[in-house]
Amino acid sequence: MAKGKIGGLGDYLREQRLASKLSLRQLADLAGVSNPYLSQIERGLRKPSADVLQQIAKALRISSEQLYVQAGILDPREGLEGTTETAILGDPRLTERQKQSLLDVYTSFLAMNAGEGTARPPETPTAEAPSTERE
């Protein structure tokens, strides 16, 4: 996960809020977060959870993935990358800690596979069945 993009997220949120012609208070009400908390996010003082980003995205009527990229939660790579991360982050049945754990494991598997030059794990040899013939 990229770090140090909290300020970038705040600037992006402010731009989206102003483009939607919403005051800070209006967006906070629509997103279900407090006005001071949203202000801290916009000023780069707080890093919101994926759930809060999802609420803000819904209130702004933009894709939550855009906010995840701005927050450094998702890589902006094109193609199929991001769909697994998006599914994990968007699953309401998981806690924030569980989501982060799954993302960490997934990322480590991708890195391991990239190092091996393969996209799938190597086949494991199966044990041979013992012979039923008598010698």
CSV table of N, CA and C in Angstrom, one decimal:
chain,number,residue,atom,x,y,z
A,1,MET,N,0.8,-1.2,0.0
A,1,MET,CA,0.0,0.0,0.0
A,1,MET,C,0.9,1.2,0.0
A,2,ALA,N,0.5,2.2,-0.8
A,2,ALA,CA,1.2,3.4,-0.8
A,2,ALA,C,1.0,4.3,0.4
A,3,LYS,N,2.0,4.9,0.9
A,3,LYS,CA,1.8,5.8,2.1
A,3,LYS,C,2.1,7.2,1.7
A,4,GLY,N,1.7,8.2,2.6
A,4,GLY,CA,2.0,9.5,2.3
A,4,GLY,C,1.1,10.2,1.3
A,5,LYS,N,-0.1,9.6,1.0
A,5,LYS,CA,-1.0,10.2,0.0
A,5,LYS,C,-2.2,10.8,0.7
A,6,ILE,N,-2.1,11.0,2.0
A,6,ILE,CA,-3.3,11.5,2.7
A,6,ILE,C,-3.7,12.9,2.3
A,7,GLY,N,-2.7,13.8,2.1
A,7,GLY,CA,-2.9,15.1,1.6
A,7,GLY,C,-3.5,15.1,0.2
A,8,GLY,N,-3.0,14.2,-0.6
A,8,GLY,CA,-3.6,14.1,-2.0
A,8,GLY,C,-5.0,13.7,-2.0
A,9,LEU,N,-5.4,12.8,-1.0
A,9,LEU,CA,-6.8,12.4,-0.9
A,9,LEU,C,-7.6,13.6,-0.5
A,10,GLY,N,-7.1,14.4,0.5
A,10,GLY,CA,-7.9,15.6,0.9
A,10,GLY,C,-8.1,16.6,-0.2
A,11,ASP,N,-7.1,16.9,-0.9
A,11,ASP,CA,-7.2,17.8,-2.1
A,11,ASP,C,-8.2,17.3,-3.1
A,12,TYR,N,-8.2,16.0,-3.3
A,12,TYR,CA,-9.1,15.4,-4.3
A,12,TYR,C,-10.5,15.4,-3.8
A,13,LEU,N,-10.7,15.1,-2.5
A,13,LEU,CA,-12.1,15.2,-1.9
A,13,LEU,C,-12.6,16.6,-2.0
A,14,ARG,N,-11.8,17.6,-1.7
A,14,ARG,CA,-12.2,19.0,-1.7
A,14,ARG,C,-12.6,19.4,-3.1
A,15,GLU,N,-11.8,19.0,-4.1
A,15,GLU,CA,-12.2,19.3,-5.5
A,15,GLU,C,-13.5,18.6,-5.9
A,16,GLN,N,-13.7,17.4,-5.5
A,16,GLN,CA,-15.0,16.7,-5.8
A,16,GLN,C,-16.1,17.3,-5.1
A,17,ARG,N,-15.9,17.7,-3.9
A,17,ARG,CA,-17.0,18.3,-3.1
A,17,ARG,C,-17.4,19.7,-3.7
A,18,LEU,N,-16.4,20.5,-4.1
A,18,LEU,CA,-16.7,21.8,-4.7
A,18,LEU,C,-17.4,21.6,-6.1
A,19,ALA,N,-16.9,20.6,-6.9
A,19,ALA,CA,-17.5,20.3,-8.2
A,19,ALA,C,-19.0,19.9,-8.0
A,20,SER,N,-19.3,19.2,-6.9
A,20,SER,CA,-20.7,18.8,-6.6
A,20,SER,C,-21.5,19.9,-6.0
A,21,LYS,N,-20.8,21.1,-5.8
A,21,LYS,CA,-21.5,22.2,-5.2
A,21,LYS,C,-22.1,21.9,-3.8
A,22,LEU,N,-21.3,21.2,-3.0
A,22,LEU,CA,-21.7,20.8,-1.6
A,22,LEU,C,-20.8,21.5,-0.6
A,23,SER,N,-21.4,22.0,0.5
A,23,SER,CA,-20.5,22.5,1.6
A,23,SER,C,-20.0,21.4,2.3
A,24,LEU,N,-19.0,21.7,3.2
A,24,LEU,CA,-18.4,20.6,4.0
A,24,LEU,C,-19.5,20.0,4.9
A,25,ARG,N,-20.3,20.8,5.5
A,25,ARG,CA,-21.4,20.3,6.3
A,25,ARG,C,-22.4,19.4,5.6
A,26,GLN,N,-22.7,19.8,4.3
A,26,GLN,CA,-23.6,19.0,3.5
A,26,GLN,C,-23.1,17.7,3.2
A,27,LEU,N,-21.8,17.6,2.8
A,27,LEU,CA,-21.2,16.4,2.5
A,27,LEU,C,-21.1,15.5,3.7
A,28,ALA,N,-20.7,16.1,4.9
A,28,ALA,CA,-20.6,15.3,6.1
A,28,ALA,C,-22.0,14.7,6.4
A,29,ASP,N,-23.0,15.4,6.3
A,29,ASP,CA,-24.4,14.9,6.6
A,29,ASP,C,-24.7,13.8,5.6
A,30,LEU,N,-24.4,14.0,4.3
A,30,LEU,CA,-24.8,13.0,3.3
A,30,LEU,C,-23.9,11.7,3.5
A,31,ALA,N,-22.7,11.8,3.9
A,31,ALA,CA,-21.8,10.7,4.1
A,31,ALA,C,-22.0,10.0,5.5
A,32,GLY,N,-22.6,10.7,6.4
A,32,GLY,CA,-22.8,10.1,7.7
A,32,GLY,C,-21.6,10.2,8.6
A,33,VAL,N,-20.8,11.2,8.4
A,33,VAL,CA,-19.6,11.4,9.2
A,33,VAL,C,-19.7,12.8,9.8
A,34,SER,N,-18.9,13.1,10.9
A,34,SER,CA,-19.0,14.4,11.5
A,34,SER,C,-18.3,15.5,10.6
A,35,ASN,N,-18.7,16.7,10.8
A,35,ASN,CA,-18.2,17.8,10.0
A,35,ASN,C,-16.7,18.0,10.4
A,36,PRO,N,-16.3,18.0,11.7
A,36,PRO,CA,-14.9,18.1,12.0
A,36,PRO,C,-14.0,17.0,11.4
A,37,TYR,N,-14.5,15.7,11.4
A,37,TYR,CA,-13.8,14.6,10.9
A,37,TYR,C,-13.5,14.8,9.4
A,38,LEU,N,-14.6,15.1,8.7
A,38,LEU,CA,-14.4,15.4,7.2
A,38,LEU,C,-13.4,16.5,6.9
A,39,SER,N,-13.5,17.5,7.7
A,39,SER,CA,-12.6,18.6,7.6
A,39,SER,C,-11.1,18.2,7.8
A,40,GLN,N,-10.9,17.3,8.8
A,40,GLN,CA,-9.6,16.8,9.0
A,40,GLN,C,-9.1,15.9,7.9
A,41,ILE,N,-10.0,15.2,7.3
A,41,ILE,CA,-9.6,14.3,6.1
A,41,ILE,C,-9.2,15.3,5.0
A,42,GLU,N,-10.0,16.3,4.7
A,42,GLU,CA,-9.7,17.2,3.6
A,42,GLU,C,-8.4,17.9,3.8
A,43,ARG,N,-8.0,18.2,5.1
A,43,ARG,CA,-6.8,18.9,5.4
A,43,ARG,C,-5.6,18.0,5.5
A,44,GLY,N,-5.8,16.7,5.3
A,44,GLY,CA,-4.7,15.7,5.3
A,44,GLY,C,-4.3,15.3,6.7
A,45,LEU,N,-5.1,15.6,7.7
A,45,LEU,CA,-4.8,15.2,9.1
A,45,LEU,C,-5.2,13.8,9.5
A,46,ARG,N,-6.2,13.3,8.8
A,46,ARG,CA,-6.7,12.0,9.1
A,46,ARG,C,-6.7,11.1,7.9
A,47,LYS,N,-6.6,9.8,8.1
A,47,LYS,CA,-6.7,8.8,7.0
A,47,LYS,C,-7.9,8.0,7.3
A,48,PRO,N,-9.0,8.1,6.5
A,48,PRO,CA,-10.2,7.4,6.7
A,48,PRO,C,-10.1,6.0,6.4
A,49,SER,N,-11.0,5.2,7.0
A,49,SER,CA,-11.1,3.7,6.6
A,49,SER,C,-11.7,3.6,5.3
A,50,ALA,N,-11.6,2.4,4.8
A,50,ALA,CA,-12.3,2.1,3.5
A,50,ALA,C,-13.8,2.3,3.5
A,51,ASP,N,-14.4,1.9,4.7
A,51,ASP,CA,-15.8,2.1,4.9
A,51,ASP,C,-16.2,3.6,4.8
A,52,VAL,N,-15.4,4.4,5.4
A,52,VAL,CA,-15.7,5.9,5.4
A,52,VAL,C,-15.6,6.4,4.0
A,53,LEU,N,-14.5,6.0,3.3
A,53,LEU,CA,-14.3,6.4,1.9
A,53,LEU,C,-15.5,6.0,1.0
A,54,GLN,N,-16.0,4.8,1.3
A,54,GLN,CA,-17.1,4.3,0.5
A,54,GLN,C,-18.4,5.2,0.8
A,55,GLN,N,-18.6,5.6,2.0
A,55,GLN,CA,-19.7,6.5,2.3
A,55,GLN,C,-19.6,7.8,1.7
A,56,ILE,N,-18.3,8.3,1.7
A,56,ILE,CA,-18.1,9.6,1.0
A,56,ILE,C,-18.3,9.5,-0.5
A,57,ALA,N,-17.8,8.5,-1.1
A,57,ALA,CA,-17.9,8.3,-2.5
A,57,ALA,C,-19.4,8.2,-2.9
A,58,LYS,N,-20.2,7.5,-2.1
A,58,LYS,CA,-21.6,7.4,-2.4
A,58,LYS,C,-22.3,8.8,-2.3
A,59,ALA,N,-21.9,9.5,-1.3
A,59,ALA,CA,-22.5,10.9,-1.1
A,59,ALA,C,-22.1,11.8,-2.3
A,60,LEU,N,-20.8,11.6,-2.8
A,60,LEU,CA,-20.4,12.5,-3.9
A,60,LEU,C,-20.8,11.9,-5.3
A,61,ARG,N,-21.3,10.7,-5.2
A,61,ARG,CA,-21.8,10.0,-6.5
A,61,ARG,C,-20.6,9.8,-7.4
A,62,ILE,N,-19.5,9.3,-6.8
A,62,ILE,CA,-18.3,8.9,-7.6
A,62,ILE,C,-18.0,7.5,-7.2
A,63,SER,N,-17.1,6.9,-7.9
A,63,SER,CA,-16.7,5.5,-7.6
A,63,SER,C,-15.8,5.5,-6.4
A,64,SER,N,-16.1,4.5,-5.5
A,64,SER,CA,-15.2,4.4,-4.3
A,64,SER,C,-13.8,4.0,-4.7
A,65,GLU,N,-13.7,3.3,-5.8
A,65,GLU,CA,-12.3,2.9,-6.3
A,65,GLU,C,-11.5,4.1,-6.5
A,66,GLN,N,-12.1,5.2,-7.0
A,66,GLN,CA,-11.3,6.4,-7.2
A,66,GLN,C,-10.7,6.9,-5.9
A,67,LEU,N,-11.5,6.9,-4.9
A,67,LEU,CA,-11.0,7.3,-3.6
A,67,LEU,C,-10.0,6.4,-3.0
A,68,TYR,N,-10.2,5.1,-3.2
A,68,TYR,CA,-9.2,4.1,-2.7
A,68,TYR,C,-7.9,4.3,-3.4
A,69,VAL,N,-7.9,4.7,-4.7
A,69,VAL,CA,-6.6,4.9,-5.4
A,69,VAL,C,-6.0,6.2,-4.8
A,70,GLN,N,-6.8,7.2,-4.6
A,70,GLN,CA,-6.3,8.5,-4.0
A,70,GLN,C,-5.7,8.3,-2.6
A,71,ALA,N,-6.3,7.4,-1.8
A,71,ALA,CA,-5.9,7.1,-0.5
A,71,ALA,C,-4.7,6.2,-0.4
A,72,GLY,N,-4.3,5.6,-1.6
A,72,GLY,CA,-3.2,4.7,-1.6
A,72,GLY,C,-3.6,3.2,-1.2
A,73,ILE,N,-4.9,3.0,-1.2
A,73,ILE,CA,-5.4,1.6,-0.8
A,73,ILE,C,-5.3,0.7,-2.0
A,74,LEU,N,-5.6,1.2,-3.2
A,74,LEU,CA,-5.5,0.4,-4.4
A,74,LEU,C,-4.5,1.0,-5.3
A,75,ASP,N,-3.8,0.2,-6.1
A,75,ASP,CA,-2.9,0.6,-7.1
A,75,ASP,C,-3.7,1.0,-8.4
A,76,PRO,N,-3.3,2.1,-9.1
A,76,PRO,CA,-4.1,2.5,-10.2
A,76,PRO,C,-3.8,1.7,-11.5
A,77,ARG,N,-3.3,0.5,-11.3
A,77,ARG,CA,-3.0,-0.3,-12.5
A,77,ARG,C,-4.3,-0.6,-13.3
A,78,GLU,N,-4.1,-0.8,-14.6
A,78,GLU,CA,-5.3,-1.1,-15.4
A,78,GLU,C,-5.4,-2.6,-15.5
A,79,GLY,N,-6.5,-3.1,-16.1
A,79,GLY,CA,-6.7,-4.5,-16.4
A,79,GLY,C,-7.4,-5.1,-15.2
A,80,LEU,N,-7.2,-6.4,-15.0
A,80,LEU,CA,-7.9,-7.1,-14.0
A,80,LEU,C,-7.4,-6.8,-12.6
A,81,GLU,N,-6.2,-6.2,-12.5
A,81,GLU,CA,-5.7,-5.9,-11.1
A,81,GLU,C,-6.7,-4.9,-10.5
A,82,GLY,N,-6.9,-5.0,-9.3
A,82,GLY,CA,-7.8,-4.1,-8.6
A,82,GLY,C,-9.2,-4.7,-8.3
A,83,THR,N,-9.6,-5.7,-9.1
A,83,THR,CA,-10.9,-6.3,-8.9
A,83,THR,C,-11.0,-7.1,-7.6
A,84,THR,N,-9.9,-7.8,-7.3
A,84,THR,CA,-9.9,-8.6,-6.1
A,84,THR,C,-9.8,-7.6,-4.9
A,85,GLU,N,-9.0,-6.6,-5.0
A,85,GLU,CA,-8.9,-5.6,-3.9
A,85,GLU,C,-10.2,-4.9,-3.7
A,86,THR,N,-10.8,-4.5,-4.8
A,86,THR,CA,-12.1,-3.9,-4.7
A,86,THR,C,-13.1,-4.7,-4.0
A,87,ALA,N,-13.2,-6.0,-4.4
A,87,ALA,CA,-14.1,-6.9,-3.8
A,87,ALA,C,-13.9,-7.1,-2.3
A,88,ILE,N,-12.7,-7.2,-1.9
A,88,ILE,CA,-12.3,-7.3,-0.5
A,88,ILE,C,-12.8,-6.0,0.2
A,89,LEU,N,-12.4,-4.9,-0.3
A,89,LEU,CA,-12.7,-3.6,0.4
A,89,LEU,C,-14.2,-3.3,0.4
A,90,GLY,N,-14.9,-3.8,-0.6
A,90,GLY,CA,-16.3,-3.5,-0.6
A,90,GLY,C,-17.2,-4.5,0.1
A,91,ASP,N,-16.6,-5.5,0.7
A,91,ASP,CA,-17.4,-6.6,1.4
A,91,ASP,C,-17.8,-6.1,2.8
A,92,PRO,N,-19.1,-5.8,3.0
A,92,PRO,CA,-19.6,-5.3,4.3
A,92,PRO,C,-19.5,-6.3,5.4
A,93,ARG,N,-19.3,-7.6,5.0
A,93,ARG,CA,-19.3,-8.6,6.1
A,93,ARG,C,-18.0,-8.8,6.8
A,94,LEU,N,-16.9,-8.1,6.2
A,94,LEU,CA,-15.6,-8.1,6.8
A,94,LEU,C,-15.3,-6.9,7.6
A,95,THR,N,-14.5,-7.0,8.7
A,95,THR,CA,-14.1,-5.9,9.5
A,95,THR,C,-12.9,-5.2,8.8
A,96,GLU,N,-12.6,-4.0,9.2
A,96,GLU,CA,-11.5,-3.3,8.6
A,96,GLU,C,-10.2,-4.1,8.7
A,97,ARG,N,-10.0,-4.7,9.9
A,97,ARG,CA,-8.8,-5.5,10.1
A,97,ARG,C,-8.8,-6.7,9.2
A,98,GLN,N,-9.9,-7.4,9.1
A,98,GLN,CA,-9.9,-8.5,8.2
A,98,GLN,C,-9.6,-8.2,6.7
A,99,LYS,N,-10.2,-7.0,6.3
A,99,LYS,CA,-9.9,-6.6,4.9
A,99,LYS,C,-8.5,-6.3,4.7
A,100,GLN,N,-7.8,-5.6,5.7
A,100,GLN,CA,-6.4,-5.3,5.6
A,100,GLN,C,-5.6,-6.6,5.6
A,101,SER,N,-5.9,-7.6,6.4
A,101,SER,CA,-5.2,-8.8,6.5
A,101,SER,C,-5.3,-9.6,5.1
A,102,LEU,N,-6.5,-9.6,4.6
A,102,LEU,CA,-6.7,-10.3,3.3
A,102,LEU,C,-5.9,-9.6,2.2
A,103,LEU,N,-5.9,-8.2,2.2
A,103,LEU,CA,-5.1,-7.5,1.2
A,103,LEU,C,-3.6,-7.8,1.3
A,104,ASP,N,-3.2,-7.8,2.6
A,104,ASP,CA,-1.7,-8.1,2.8
A,104,ASP,C,-1.4,-9.5,2.3
A,105,VAL,N,-2.2,-10.5,2.6
A,105,VAL,CA,-1.9,-11.8,2.1
A,105,VAL,C,-1.9,-11.9,0.6
A,106,TYR,N,-3.0,-11.3,0.0
A,106,TYR,CA,-3.1,-11.3,-1.5
A,106,TYR,C,-1.9,-10.6,-2.1
A,107,THR,N,-1.5,-9.5,-1.6
A,107,THR,CA,-0.4,-8.8,-2.2
A,107,THR,C,0.9,-9.6,-2.0
A,108,SER,N,1.1,-10.3,-0.9
A,108,SER,CA,2.3,-11.1,-0.7
A,108,SER,C,2.3,-12.3,-1.7
A,109,PHE,N,1.1,-12.9,-2.0
A,109,PHE,CA,1.1,-13.9,-3.0
A,109,PHE,C,1.4,-13.4,-4.4
A,110,LEU,N,0.9,-12.3,-4.7
A,110,LEU,CA,1.3,-11.7,-6.0
A,110,LEU,C,2.7,-11.4,-6.1
A,111,ALA,N,3.3,-10.9,-5.1
A,111,ALA,CA,4.8,-10.6,-5.1
A,111,ALA,C,5.6,-11.9,-5.2
A,112,MET,N,5.1,-12.9,-4.4
A,112,MET,CA,5.8,-14.2,-4.5
A,112,MET,C,5.8,-14.8,-5.9
A,113,ASN,N,4.6,-14.8,-6.5
A,113,ASN,CA,4.4,-15.3,-7.8
A,113,ASN,C,5.2,-14.6,-8.9
A,114,ALA,N,5.3,-13.3,-8.7
A,114,ALA,CA,6.0,-12.4,-9.6
A,114,ALA,C,7.5,-12.8,-9.6
A,115,GLY,N,8.0,-13.1,-8.3
A,115,GLY,CA,9.4,-13.4,-8.2
A,115,GLY,C,9.7,-14.8,-8.8
A,116,GLU,N,8.7,-15.7,-8.8
A,116,GLU,CA,9.0,-17.0,-9.4
A,116,GLU,C,8.7,-17.0,-10.9
A,117,GLY,N,8.2,-15.9,-11.4
A,117,GLY,CA,7.9,-15.8,-12.8
A,117,GLY,C,6.7,-16.6,-13.2
A,118,THR,N,5.8,-16.9,-12.2
A,118,THR,CA,4.6,-17.7,-12.5
A,118,THR,C,3.4,-17.0,-11.9
A,119,ALA,N,2.3,-17.2,-12.4
A,119,ALA,CA,1.0,-16.6,-11.9
A,119,ALA,C,0.3,-17.7,-11.1
A,120,ARG,N,0.8,-18.9,-11.0
A,120,ARG,CA,0.1,-19.9,-10.2
A,120,ARG,C,1.1,-20.7,-9.4
A,121,PRO,N,0.7,-21.3,-8.3
A,121,PRO,CA,1.7,-22.0,-7.5
A,121,PRO,C,2.2,-23.3,-8.3
A,122,PRO,N,3.4,-23.7,-8.0
A,122,PRO,CA,3.9,-24.9,-8.6
A,122,PRO,C,3.1,-26.1,-8.2
A,123,GLU,N,3.0,-27.1,-9.1
A,123,GLU,CA,2.3,-28.3,-8.7
A,123,GLU,C,3.1,-29.1,-7.7
A,124,THR,N,2.4,-29.6,-6.7
A,124,THR,CA,3.0,-30.4,-5.7
A,124,THR,C,2.9,-31.9,-6.1
A,125,PRO,N,4.0,-32.6,-6.0
A,125,PRO,CA,4.0,-34.0,-6.3
A,125,PRO,C,3.0,-34.8,-5.4
A,126,THR,N,2.3,-35.7,-6.0
A,126,THR,CA,1.4,-36.5,-5.2
A,126,THR,C,2.1,-37.8,-4.8
A,127,ALA,N,1.8,-38.2,-3.7
A,127,ALA,CA,2.4,-39.5,-3.2
A,127,ALA,C,1.8,-40.6,-4.0
A,128,GLU,N,2.7,-41.5,-4.4
A,128,GLU,CA,2.3,-42.7,-5.2
A,128,GLU,C,1.5,-43.6,-4.3
A,129,ALA,N,0.5,-44.2,-4.9
A,129,ALA,CA,-0.3,-45.2,-4.1
A,129,ALA,C,0.6,-46.4,-4.0
A,130,PRO,N,0.5,-47.0,-2.8
A,130,PRO,CA,1.3,-48.3,-2.6
A,130,PRO,C,0.8,-49.4,-3.5
A,131,SER,N,1.7,-50.2,-3.9
A,131,SER,CA,1.4,-51.2,-4.9
A,131,SER,C,0.7,-52.3,-4.1
A,132,THR,N,-0.4,-52.9,-4.8
A,132,THR,CA,-1.1,-53.9,-4.2
A,132,THR,C,-0.6,-55.3,-4.6
A,133,GLU,N,0.4,-55.3,-5.5
A,133,GLU,CA,0.9,-56.6,-5.9
A,133,GLU,C,1.9,-57.1,-4.9
A,134,ARG,N,1.9,-58.4,-4.7
A,134,ARG,CA,2.9,-59.0,-3.8
A,134,ARG,C,4.1,-59.4,-4.6
A,135,GLU,N,5.2,-59.2,-4.0
A,135,GLU,CA,6.5,-59.6,-4.6
A,135,GLU,C,6.8,-61.0,-4.3
